[in-house]
PDB file of C-alpha atoms in Angstrom:
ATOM      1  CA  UNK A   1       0.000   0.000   0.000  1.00 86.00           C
ATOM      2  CA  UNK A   2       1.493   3.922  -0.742  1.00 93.00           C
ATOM      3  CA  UNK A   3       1.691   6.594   1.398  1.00 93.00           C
ATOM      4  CA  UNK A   4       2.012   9.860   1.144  1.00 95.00           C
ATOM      5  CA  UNK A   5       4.316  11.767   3.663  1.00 95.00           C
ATOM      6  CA  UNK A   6       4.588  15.437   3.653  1.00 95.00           C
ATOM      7  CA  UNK A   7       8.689  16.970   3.962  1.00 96.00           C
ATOM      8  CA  UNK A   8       9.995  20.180   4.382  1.00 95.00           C
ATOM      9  CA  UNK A   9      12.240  21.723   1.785  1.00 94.00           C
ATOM     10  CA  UNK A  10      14.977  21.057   3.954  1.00 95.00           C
ATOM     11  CA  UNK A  11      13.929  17.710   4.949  1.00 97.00           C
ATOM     12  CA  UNK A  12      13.613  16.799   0.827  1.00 96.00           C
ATOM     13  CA  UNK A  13      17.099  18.186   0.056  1.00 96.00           C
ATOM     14  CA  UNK A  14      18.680  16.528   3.028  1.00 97.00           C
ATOM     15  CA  UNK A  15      16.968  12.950   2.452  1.00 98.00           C
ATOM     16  CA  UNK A  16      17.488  13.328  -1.994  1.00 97.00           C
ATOM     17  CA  UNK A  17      21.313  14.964  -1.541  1.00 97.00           C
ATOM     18  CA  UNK A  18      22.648  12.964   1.580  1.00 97.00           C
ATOM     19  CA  UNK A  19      20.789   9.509   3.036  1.00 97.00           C
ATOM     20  CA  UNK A  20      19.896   8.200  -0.200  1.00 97.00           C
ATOM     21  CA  UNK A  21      22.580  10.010  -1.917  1.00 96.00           C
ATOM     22  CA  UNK A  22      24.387   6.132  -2.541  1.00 96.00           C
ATOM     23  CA  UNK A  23      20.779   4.552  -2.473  1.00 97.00           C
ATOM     24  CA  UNK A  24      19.600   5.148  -5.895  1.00 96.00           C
ATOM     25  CA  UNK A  25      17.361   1.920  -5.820  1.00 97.00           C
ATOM     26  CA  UNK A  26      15.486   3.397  -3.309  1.00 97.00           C
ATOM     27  CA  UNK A  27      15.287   7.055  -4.719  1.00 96.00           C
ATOM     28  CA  UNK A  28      13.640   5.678  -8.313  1.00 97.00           C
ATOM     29  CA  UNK A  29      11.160   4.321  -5.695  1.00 97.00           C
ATOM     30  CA  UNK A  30       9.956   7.564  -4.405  1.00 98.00           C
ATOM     31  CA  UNK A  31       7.472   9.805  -6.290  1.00 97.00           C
ATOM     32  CA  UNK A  32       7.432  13.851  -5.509  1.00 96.00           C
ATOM     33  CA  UNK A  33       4.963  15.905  -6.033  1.00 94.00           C
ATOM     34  CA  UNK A  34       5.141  20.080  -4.690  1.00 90.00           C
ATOM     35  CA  UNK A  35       2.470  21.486  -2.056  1.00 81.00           C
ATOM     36  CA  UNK A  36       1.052  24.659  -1.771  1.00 77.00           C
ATOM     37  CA  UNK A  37       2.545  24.694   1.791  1.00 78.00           C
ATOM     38  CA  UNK A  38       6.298  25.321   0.269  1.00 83.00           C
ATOM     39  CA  UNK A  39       6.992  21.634   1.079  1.00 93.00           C
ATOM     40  CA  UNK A  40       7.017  18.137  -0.621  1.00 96.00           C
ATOM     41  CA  UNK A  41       5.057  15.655  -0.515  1.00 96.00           C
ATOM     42  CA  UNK A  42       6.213  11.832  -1.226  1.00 97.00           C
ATOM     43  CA  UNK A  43       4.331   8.547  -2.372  1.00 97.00           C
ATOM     44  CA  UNK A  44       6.134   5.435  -1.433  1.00 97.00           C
ATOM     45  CA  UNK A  45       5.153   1.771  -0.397  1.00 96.00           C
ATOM     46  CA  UNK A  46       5.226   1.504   3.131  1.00 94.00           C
ATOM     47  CA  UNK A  47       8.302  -1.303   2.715  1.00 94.00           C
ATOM     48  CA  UNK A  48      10.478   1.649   1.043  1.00 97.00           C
ATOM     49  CA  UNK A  49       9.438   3.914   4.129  1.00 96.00           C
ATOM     50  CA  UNK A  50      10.846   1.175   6.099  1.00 95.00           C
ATOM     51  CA  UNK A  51      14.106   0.737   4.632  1.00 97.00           C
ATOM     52  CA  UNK A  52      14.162   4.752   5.039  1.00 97.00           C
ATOM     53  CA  UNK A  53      13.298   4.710   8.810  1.00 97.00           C
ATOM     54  CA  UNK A  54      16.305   2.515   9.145  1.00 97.00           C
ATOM     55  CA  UNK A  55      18.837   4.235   7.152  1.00 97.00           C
ATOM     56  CA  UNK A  56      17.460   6.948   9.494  1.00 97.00           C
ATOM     57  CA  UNK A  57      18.473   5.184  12.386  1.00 96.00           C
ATOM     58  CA  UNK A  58      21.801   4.006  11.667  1.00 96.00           C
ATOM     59  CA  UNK A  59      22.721   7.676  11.016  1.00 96.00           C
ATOM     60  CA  UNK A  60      20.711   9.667  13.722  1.00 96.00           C
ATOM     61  CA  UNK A  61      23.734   8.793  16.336  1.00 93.00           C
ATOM     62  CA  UNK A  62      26.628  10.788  14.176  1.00 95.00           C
ATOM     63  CA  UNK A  63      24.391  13.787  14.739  1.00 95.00           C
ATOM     64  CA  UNK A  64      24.424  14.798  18.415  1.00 94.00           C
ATOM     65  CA  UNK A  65      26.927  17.764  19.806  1.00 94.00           C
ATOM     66  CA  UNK A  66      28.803  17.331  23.475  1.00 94.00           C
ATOM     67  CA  UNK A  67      25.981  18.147  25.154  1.00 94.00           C
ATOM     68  CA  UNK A  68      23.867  15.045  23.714  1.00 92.00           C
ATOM     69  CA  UNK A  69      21.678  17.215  21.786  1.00 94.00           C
ATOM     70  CA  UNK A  70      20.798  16.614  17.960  1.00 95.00           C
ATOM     71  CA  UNK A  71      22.540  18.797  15.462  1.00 96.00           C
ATOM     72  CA  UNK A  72      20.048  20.430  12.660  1.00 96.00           C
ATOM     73  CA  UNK A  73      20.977  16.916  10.506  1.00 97.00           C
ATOM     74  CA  UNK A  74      19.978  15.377  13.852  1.00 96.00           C
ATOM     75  CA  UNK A  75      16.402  16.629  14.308  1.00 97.00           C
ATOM     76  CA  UNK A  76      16.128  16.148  10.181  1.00 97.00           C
ATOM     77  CA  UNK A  77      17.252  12.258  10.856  1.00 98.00           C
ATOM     78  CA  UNK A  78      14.436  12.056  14.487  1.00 97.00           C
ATOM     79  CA  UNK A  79      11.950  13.505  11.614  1.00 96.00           C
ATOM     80  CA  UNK A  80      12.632  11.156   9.048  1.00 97.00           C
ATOM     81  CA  UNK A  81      12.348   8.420  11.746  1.00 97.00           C
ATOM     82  CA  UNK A  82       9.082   9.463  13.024  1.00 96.00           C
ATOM     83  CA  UNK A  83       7.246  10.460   9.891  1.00 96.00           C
ATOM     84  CA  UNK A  84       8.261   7.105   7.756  1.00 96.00           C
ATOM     85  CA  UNK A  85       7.454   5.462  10.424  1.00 94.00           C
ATOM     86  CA  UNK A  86       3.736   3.763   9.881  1.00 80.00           C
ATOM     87  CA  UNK A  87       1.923   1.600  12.625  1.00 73.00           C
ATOM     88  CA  UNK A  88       0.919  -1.917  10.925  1.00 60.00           C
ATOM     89  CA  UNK A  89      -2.215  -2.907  12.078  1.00 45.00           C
TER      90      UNK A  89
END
């Protein structure tokens, strides 16, 4: 089944230029269309969201400063995790 997740600008550029930057398997799986909102909005199967979420995952650590707080690619990564994340039921 698709869904359709809504991104920021930022969130798009950071998830197209840098997590699936080596991934292009998954990135010819992902359909964008624009929103009025100024952000993006993606259709994917919910397996491809998966795969996402954990590419999220693996990353997210790198991203903290020395006070154990998420840098801005941080949040972006707890984002990603959170909206591609879909409750199976």
């Amino acid at each position: 089944m698709k869904v359709r997740i809504n991104l920021t600008r930022e969130e798009y550029d950071y998830l197209i230029n840098n997590l699936l930057k080596n991934h292009k398997e998954i990135l010819s799986k992902l359909e964008f269309s624009d929103n009025k909102e100024n952000s993006i909005n993606v259709l994917l199967e919910e397996d491809t969201a998966f795969i996402i979420r954990e590419l999220s995952s693996d990353e997210v650590g790198l991203h903290f400063d020395k006070n154990y707080e998420p840098t801005e690619v941080g949040w972006i990564l707890e984002h990603f995790i959170d909206k591609f994340y879909f409750d199976e039921r």
